[in-house]
GROMACS .gro file of N, CA and C in nm:
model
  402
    1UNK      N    1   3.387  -4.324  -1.754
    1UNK     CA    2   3.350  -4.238  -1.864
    1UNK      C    3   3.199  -4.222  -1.870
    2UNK      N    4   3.117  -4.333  -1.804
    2UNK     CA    5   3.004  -4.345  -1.820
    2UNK      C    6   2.932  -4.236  -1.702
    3UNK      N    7   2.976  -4.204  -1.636
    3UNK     CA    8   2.946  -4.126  -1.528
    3UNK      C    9   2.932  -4.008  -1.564
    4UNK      N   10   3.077  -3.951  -1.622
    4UNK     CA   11   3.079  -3.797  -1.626
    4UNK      C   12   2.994  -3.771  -1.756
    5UNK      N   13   3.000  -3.856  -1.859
    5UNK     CA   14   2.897  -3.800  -1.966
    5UNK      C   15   2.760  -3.799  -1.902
    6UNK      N   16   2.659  -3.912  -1.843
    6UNK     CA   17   2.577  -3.881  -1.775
    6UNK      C   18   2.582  -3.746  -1.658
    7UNK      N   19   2.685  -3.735  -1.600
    7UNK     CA   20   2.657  -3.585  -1.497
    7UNK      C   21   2.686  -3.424  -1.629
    8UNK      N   22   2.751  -3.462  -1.706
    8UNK     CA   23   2.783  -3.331  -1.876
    8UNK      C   24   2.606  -3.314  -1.879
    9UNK      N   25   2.557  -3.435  -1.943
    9UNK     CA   26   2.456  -3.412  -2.012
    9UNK      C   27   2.334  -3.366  -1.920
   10UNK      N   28   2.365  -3.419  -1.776
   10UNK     CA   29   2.237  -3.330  -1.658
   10UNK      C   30   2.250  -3.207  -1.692
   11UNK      N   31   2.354  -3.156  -1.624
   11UNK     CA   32   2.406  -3.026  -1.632
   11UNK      C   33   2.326  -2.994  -1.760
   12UNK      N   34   2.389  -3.020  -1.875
   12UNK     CA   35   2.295  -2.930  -2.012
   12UNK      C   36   2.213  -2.950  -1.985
   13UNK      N   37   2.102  -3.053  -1.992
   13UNK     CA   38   1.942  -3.055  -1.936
   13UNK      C   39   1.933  -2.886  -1.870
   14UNK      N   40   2.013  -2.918  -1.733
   14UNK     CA   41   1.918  -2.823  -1.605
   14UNK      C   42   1.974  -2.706  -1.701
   15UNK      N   43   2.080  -2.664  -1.752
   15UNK     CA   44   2.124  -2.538  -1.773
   15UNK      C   45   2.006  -2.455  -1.895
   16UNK      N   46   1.957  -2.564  -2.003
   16UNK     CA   47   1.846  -2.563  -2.109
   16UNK      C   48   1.764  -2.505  -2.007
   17UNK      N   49   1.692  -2.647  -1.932
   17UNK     CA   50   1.540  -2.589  -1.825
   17UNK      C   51   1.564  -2.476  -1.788
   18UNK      N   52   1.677  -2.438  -1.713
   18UNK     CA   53   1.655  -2.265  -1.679
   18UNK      C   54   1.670  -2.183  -1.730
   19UNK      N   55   1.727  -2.187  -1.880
   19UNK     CA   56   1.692  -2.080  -2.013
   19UNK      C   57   1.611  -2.090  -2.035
   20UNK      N   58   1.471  -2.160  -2.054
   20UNK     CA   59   1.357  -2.198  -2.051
   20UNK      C   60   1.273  -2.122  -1.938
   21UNK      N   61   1.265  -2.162  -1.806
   21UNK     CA   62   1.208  -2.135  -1.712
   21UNK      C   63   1.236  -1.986  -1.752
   22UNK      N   64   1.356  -1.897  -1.711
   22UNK     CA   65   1.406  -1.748  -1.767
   22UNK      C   66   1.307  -1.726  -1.836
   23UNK      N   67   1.349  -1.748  -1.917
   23UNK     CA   68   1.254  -1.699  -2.046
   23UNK      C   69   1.085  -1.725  -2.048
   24UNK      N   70   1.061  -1.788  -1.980
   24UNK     CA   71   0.872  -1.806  -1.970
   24UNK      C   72   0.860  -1.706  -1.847
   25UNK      N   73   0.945  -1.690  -1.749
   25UNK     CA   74   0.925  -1.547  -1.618
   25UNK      C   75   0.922  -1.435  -1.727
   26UNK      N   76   0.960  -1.394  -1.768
   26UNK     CA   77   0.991  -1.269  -1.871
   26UNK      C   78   0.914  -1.276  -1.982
   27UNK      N   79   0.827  -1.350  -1.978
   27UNK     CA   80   0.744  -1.348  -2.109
   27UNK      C   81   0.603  -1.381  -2.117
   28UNK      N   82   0.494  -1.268  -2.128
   28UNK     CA   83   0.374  -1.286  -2.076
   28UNK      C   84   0.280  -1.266  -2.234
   29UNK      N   85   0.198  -1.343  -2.220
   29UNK     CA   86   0.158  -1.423  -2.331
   29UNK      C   87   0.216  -1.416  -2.508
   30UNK      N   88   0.339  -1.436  -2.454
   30UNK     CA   89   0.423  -1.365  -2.600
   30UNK      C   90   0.489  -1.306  -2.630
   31UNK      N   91   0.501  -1.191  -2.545
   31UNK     CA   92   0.529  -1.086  -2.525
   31UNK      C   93   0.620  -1.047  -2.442
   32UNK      N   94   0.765  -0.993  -2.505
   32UNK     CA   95   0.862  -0.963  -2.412
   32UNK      C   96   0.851  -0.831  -2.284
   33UNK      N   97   0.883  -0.896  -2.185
   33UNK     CA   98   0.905  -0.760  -2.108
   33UNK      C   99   0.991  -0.711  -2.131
   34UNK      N  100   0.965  -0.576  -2.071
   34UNK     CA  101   1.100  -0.476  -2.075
   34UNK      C  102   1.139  -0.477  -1.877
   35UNK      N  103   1.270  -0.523  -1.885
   35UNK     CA  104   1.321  -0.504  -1.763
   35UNK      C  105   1.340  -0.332  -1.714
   36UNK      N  106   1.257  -0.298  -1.631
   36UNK     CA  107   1.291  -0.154  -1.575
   36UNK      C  108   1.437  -0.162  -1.548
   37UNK      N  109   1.469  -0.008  -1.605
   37UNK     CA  110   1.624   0.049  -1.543
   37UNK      C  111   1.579   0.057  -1.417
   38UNK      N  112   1.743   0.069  -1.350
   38UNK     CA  113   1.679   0.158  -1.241
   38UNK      C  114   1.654   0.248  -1.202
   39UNK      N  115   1.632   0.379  -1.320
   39UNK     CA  116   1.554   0.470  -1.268
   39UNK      C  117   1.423   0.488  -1.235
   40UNK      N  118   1.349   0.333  -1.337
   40UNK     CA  119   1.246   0.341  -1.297
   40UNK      C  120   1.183   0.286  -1.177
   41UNK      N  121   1.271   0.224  -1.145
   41UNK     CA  122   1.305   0.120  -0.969
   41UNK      C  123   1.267   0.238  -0.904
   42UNK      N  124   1.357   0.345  -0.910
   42UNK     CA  125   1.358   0.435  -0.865
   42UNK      C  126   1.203   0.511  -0.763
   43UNK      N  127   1.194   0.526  -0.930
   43UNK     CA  128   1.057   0.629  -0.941
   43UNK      C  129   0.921   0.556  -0.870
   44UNK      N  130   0.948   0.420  -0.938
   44UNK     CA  131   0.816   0.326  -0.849
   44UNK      C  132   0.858   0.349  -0.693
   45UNK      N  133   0.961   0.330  -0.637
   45UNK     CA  134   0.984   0.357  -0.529
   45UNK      C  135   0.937   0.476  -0.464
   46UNK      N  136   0.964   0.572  -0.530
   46UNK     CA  137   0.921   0.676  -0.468
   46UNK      C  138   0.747   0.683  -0.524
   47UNK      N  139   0.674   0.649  -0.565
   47UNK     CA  140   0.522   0.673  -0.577
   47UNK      C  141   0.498   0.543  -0.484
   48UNK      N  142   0.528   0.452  -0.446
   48UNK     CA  143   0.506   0.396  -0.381
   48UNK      C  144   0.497   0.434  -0.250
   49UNK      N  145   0.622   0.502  -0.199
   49UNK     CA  146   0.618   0.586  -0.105
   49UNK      C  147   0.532   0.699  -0.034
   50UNK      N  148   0.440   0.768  -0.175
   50UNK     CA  149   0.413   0.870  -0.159
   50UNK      C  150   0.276   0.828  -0.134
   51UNK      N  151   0.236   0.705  -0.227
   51UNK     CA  152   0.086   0.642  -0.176
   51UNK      C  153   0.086   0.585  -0.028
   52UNK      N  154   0.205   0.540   0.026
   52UNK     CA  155   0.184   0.513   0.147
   52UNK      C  156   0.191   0.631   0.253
   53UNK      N  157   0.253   0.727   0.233
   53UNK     CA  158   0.284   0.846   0.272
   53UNK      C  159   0.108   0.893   0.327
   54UNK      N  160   0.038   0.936   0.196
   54UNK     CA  161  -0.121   0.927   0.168
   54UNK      C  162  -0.170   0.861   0.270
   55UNK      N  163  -0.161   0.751   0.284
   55UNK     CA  164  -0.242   0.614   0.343
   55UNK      C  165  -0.248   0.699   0.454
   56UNK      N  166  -0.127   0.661   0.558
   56UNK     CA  167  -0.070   0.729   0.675
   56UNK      C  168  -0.158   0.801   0.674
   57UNK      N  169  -0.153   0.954   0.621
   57UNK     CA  170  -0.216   1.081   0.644
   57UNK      C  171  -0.377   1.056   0.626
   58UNK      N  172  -0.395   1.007   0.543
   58UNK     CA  173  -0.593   0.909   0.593
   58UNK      C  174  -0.631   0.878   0.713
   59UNK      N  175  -0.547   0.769   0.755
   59UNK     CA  176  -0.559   0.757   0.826
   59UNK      C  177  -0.534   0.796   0.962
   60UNK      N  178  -0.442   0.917   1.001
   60UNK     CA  179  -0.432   1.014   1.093
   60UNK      C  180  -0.561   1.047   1.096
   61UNK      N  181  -0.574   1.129   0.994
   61UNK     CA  182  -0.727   1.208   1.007
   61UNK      C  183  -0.852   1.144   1.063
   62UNK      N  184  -0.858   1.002   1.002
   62UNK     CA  185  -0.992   0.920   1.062
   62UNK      C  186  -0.931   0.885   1.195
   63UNK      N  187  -0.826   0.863   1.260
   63UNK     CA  188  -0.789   0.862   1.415
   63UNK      C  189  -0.833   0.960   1.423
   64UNK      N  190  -0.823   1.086   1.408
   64UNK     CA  191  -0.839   1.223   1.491
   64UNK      C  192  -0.995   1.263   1.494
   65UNK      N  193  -1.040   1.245   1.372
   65UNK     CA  194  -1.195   1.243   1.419
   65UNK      C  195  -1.241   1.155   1.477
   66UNK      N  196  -1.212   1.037   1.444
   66UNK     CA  197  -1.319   0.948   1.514
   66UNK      C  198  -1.270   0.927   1.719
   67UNK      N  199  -1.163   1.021   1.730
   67UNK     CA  200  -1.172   1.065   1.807
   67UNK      C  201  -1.150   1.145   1.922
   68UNK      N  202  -1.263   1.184   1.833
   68UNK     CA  203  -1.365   1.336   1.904
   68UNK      C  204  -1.448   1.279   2.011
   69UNK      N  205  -1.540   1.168   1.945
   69UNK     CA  206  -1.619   1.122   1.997
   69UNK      C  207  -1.604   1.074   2.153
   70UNK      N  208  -1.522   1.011   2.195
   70UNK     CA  209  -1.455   1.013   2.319
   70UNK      C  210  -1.439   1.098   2.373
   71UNK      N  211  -1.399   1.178   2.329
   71UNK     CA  212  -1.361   1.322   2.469
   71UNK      C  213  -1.467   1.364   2.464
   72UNK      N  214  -1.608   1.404   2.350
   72UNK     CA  215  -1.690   1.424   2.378
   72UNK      C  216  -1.778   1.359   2.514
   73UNK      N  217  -1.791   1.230   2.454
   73UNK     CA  218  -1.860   1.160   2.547
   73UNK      C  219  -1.768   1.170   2.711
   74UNK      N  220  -1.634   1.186   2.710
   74UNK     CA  221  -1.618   1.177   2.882
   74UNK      C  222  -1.589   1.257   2.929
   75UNK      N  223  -1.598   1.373   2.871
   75UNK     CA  224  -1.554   1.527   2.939
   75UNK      C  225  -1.662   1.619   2.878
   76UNK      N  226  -1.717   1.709   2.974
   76UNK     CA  227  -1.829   1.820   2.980
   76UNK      C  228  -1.757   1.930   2.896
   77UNK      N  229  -1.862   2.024   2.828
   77UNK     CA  230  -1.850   2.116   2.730
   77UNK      C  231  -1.807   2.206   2.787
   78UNK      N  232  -1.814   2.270   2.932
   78UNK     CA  233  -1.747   2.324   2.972
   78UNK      C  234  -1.582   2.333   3.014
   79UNK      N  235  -1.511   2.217   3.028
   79UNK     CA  236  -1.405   2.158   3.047
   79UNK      C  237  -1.330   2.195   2.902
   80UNK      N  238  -1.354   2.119   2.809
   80UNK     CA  239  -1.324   2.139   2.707
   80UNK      C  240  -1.308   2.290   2.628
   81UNK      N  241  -1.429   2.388   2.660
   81UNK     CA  242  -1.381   2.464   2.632
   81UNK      C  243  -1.295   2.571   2.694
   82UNK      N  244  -1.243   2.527   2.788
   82UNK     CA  245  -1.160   2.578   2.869
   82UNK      C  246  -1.013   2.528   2.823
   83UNK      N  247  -0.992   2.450   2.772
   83UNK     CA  248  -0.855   2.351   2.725
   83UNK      C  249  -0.853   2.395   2.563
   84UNK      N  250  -0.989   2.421   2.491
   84UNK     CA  251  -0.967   2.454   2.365
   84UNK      C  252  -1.049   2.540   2.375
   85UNK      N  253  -1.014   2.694   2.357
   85UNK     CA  254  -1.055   2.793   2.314
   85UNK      C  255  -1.137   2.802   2.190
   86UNK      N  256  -1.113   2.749   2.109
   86UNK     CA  257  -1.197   2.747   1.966
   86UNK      C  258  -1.319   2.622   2.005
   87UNK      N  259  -1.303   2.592   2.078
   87UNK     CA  260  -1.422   2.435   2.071
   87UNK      C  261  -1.564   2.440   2.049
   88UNK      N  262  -1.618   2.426   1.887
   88UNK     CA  263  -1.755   2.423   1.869
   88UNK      C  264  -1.822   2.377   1.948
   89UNK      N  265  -1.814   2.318   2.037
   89UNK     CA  266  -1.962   2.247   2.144
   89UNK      C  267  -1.956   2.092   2.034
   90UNK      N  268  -1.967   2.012   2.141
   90UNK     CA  269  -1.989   1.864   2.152
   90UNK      C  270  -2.055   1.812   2.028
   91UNK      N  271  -2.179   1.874   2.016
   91UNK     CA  272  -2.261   1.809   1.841
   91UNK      C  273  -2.165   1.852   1.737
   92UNK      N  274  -2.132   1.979   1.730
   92UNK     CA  275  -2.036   2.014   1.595
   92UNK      C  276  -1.944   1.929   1.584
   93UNK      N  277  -1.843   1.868   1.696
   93UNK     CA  278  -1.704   1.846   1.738
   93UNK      C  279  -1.735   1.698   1.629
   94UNK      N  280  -1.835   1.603   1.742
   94UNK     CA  281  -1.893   1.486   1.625
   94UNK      C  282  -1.881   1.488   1.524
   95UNK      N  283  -1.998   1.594   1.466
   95UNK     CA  284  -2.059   1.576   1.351
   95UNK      C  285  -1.907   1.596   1.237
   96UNK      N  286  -1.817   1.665   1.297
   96UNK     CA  287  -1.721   1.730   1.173
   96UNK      C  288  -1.628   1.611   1.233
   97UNK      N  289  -1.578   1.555   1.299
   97UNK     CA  290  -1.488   1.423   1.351
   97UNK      C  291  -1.538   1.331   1.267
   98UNK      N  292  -1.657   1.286   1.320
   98UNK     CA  293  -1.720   1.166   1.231
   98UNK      C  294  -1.738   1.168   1.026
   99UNK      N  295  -1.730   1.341   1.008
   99UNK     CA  296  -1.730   1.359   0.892
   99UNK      C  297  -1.596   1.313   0.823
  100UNK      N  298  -1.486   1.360   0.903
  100UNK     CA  299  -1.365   1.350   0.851
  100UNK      C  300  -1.314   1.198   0.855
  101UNK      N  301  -1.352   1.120   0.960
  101UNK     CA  302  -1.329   0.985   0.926
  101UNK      C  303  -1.328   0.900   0.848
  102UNK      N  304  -1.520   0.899   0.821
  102UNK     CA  305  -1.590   0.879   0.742
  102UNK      C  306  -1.507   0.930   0.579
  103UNK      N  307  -1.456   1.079   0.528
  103UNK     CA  308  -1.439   1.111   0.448
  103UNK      C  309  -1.318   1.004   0.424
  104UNK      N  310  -1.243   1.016   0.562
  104UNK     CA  311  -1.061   0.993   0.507
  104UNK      C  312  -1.101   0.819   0.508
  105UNK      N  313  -1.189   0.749   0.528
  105UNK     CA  314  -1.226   0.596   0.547
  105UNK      C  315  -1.274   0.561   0.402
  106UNK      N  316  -1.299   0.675   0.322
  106UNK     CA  317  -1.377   0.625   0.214
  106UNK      C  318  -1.258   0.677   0.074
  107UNK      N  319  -1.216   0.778   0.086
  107UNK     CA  320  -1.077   0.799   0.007
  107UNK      C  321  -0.984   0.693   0.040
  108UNK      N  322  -0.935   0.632   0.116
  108UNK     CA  323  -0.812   0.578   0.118
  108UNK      C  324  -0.831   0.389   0.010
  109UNK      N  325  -0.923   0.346   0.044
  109UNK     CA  326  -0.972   0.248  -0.042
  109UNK      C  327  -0.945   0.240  -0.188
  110UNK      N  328  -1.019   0.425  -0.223
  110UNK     CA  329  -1.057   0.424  -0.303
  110UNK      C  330  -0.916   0.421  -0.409
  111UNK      N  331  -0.832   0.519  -0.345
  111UNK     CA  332  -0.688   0.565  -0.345
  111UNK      C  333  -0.613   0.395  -0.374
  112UNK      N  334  -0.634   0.315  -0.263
  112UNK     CA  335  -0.527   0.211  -0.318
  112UNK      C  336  -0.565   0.109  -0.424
  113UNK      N  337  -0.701   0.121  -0.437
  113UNK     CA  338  -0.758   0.042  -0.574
  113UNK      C  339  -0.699   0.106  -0.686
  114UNK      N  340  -0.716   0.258  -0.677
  114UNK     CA  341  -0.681   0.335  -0.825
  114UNK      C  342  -0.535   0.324  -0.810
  115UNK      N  343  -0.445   0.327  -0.722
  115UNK     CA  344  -0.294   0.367  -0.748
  115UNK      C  345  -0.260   0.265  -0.877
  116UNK      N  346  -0.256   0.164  -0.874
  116UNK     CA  347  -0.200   0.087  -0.925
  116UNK      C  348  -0.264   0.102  -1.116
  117UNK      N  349  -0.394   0.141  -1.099
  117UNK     CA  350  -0.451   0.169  -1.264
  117UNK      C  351  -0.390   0.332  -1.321
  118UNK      N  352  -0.322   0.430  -1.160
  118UNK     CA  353  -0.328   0.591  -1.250
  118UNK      C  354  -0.194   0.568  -1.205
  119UNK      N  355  -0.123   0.530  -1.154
  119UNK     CA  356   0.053   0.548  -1.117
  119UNK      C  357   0.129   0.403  -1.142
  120UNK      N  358   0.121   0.383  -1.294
  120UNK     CA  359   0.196   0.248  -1.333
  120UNK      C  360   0.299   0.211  -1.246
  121UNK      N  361   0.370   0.309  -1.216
  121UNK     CA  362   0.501   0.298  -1.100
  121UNK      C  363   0.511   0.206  -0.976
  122UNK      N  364   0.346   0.259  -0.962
  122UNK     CA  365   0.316   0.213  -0.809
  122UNK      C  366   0.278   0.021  -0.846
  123UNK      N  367   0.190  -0.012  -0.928
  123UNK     CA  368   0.186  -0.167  -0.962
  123UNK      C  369   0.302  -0.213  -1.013
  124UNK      N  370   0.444  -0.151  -1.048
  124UNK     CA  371   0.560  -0.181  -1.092
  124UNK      C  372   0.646  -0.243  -0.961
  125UNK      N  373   0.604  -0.178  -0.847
  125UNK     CA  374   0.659  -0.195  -0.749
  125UNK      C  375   0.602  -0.299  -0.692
  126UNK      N  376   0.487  -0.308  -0.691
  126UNK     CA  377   0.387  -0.424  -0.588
  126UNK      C  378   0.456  -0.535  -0.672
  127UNK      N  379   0.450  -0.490  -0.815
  127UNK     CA  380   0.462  -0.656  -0.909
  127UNK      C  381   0.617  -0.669  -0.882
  128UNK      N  382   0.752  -0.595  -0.854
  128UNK     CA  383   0.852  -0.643  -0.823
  128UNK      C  384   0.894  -0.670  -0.675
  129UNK      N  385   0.819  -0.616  -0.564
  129UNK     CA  386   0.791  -0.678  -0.410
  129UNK      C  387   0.730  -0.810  -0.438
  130UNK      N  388   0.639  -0.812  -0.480
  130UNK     CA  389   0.579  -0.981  -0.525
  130UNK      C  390   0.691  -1.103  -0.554
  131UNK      N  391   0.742  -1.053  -0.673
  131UNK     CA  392   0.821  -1.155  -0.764
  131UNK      C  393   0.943  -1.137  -0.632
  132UNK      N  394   1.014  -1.035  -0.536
  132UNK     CA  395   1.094  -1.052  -0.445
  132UNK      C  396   1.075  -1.191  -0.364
  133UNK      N  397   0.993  -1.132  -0.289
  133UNK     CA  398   0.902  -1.241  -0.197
  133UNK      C  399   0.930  -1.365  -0.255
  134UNK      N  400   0.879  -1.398  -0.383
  134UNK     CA  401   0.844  -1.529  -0.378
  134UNK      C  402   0.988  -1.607  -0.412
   0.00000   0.00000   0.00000
């Protein structure tokens, strides 16, 4: 008899601690969360998507300018413009490659610092990939 009341009363213990534990995950300084439906699963999903979508396309662009610089440097202006009909000549090709890198190198930063302060959705998602993970 002495057994099973000692293993009853664990059980209540652990079953308490994890109404406890529950309840302190879900509750930030006081303050109840609201569990997203899942439409809003949803929606973070998809802005999440769409910032990475973004990223991607940044970073295409800074691949594609930055290189220019290479074909500049190993193939003659004449060559080139024989393969590309439109081809500004070697300094332009740079200067607008290196611009666009540079541009899409300095947006994309800037982009994933702000997502999370202008698209609540998008830190909804990081903060429920997080809490996945762990």
């Amino acid at each position: 008899a002495g057994r099973a009341e000692r293993a009853e009363q664990a059980n209540t213990t652990l079953a308490s601690q994890l109404a406890l534990r529950t309840h302190a995950l879900n509750t930030i300084e006081g303050a109840d969360v609201e569990v997203p439906s899942p439409a809003v699963g949803a929606s973070a999903a998809m802005v999440q998507a769409a910032v990475d979508a973004a990223v991607l396309a940044l970073n295409a662009v800074a691949f594609l300018g930055y290189g220019v610089f290479p074909v500049t440097f190993f193939c003659a202006d004449p060559s080139l413009k024989q393969w590309v009909p439109a081809w500004p000549g070697a300094d332009a090709a740079q200067y607008w490659g290196n611009l666009a890198g540079d541009a899409a190198w300095t947006v994309e930063p800037a982009l994933l610092m702000a997502a999370p302060l202008l698209l609540p959705a998008s830190g909804a998602a990081r903060a429920a990939a997080k809490e996945k993970d762990a």
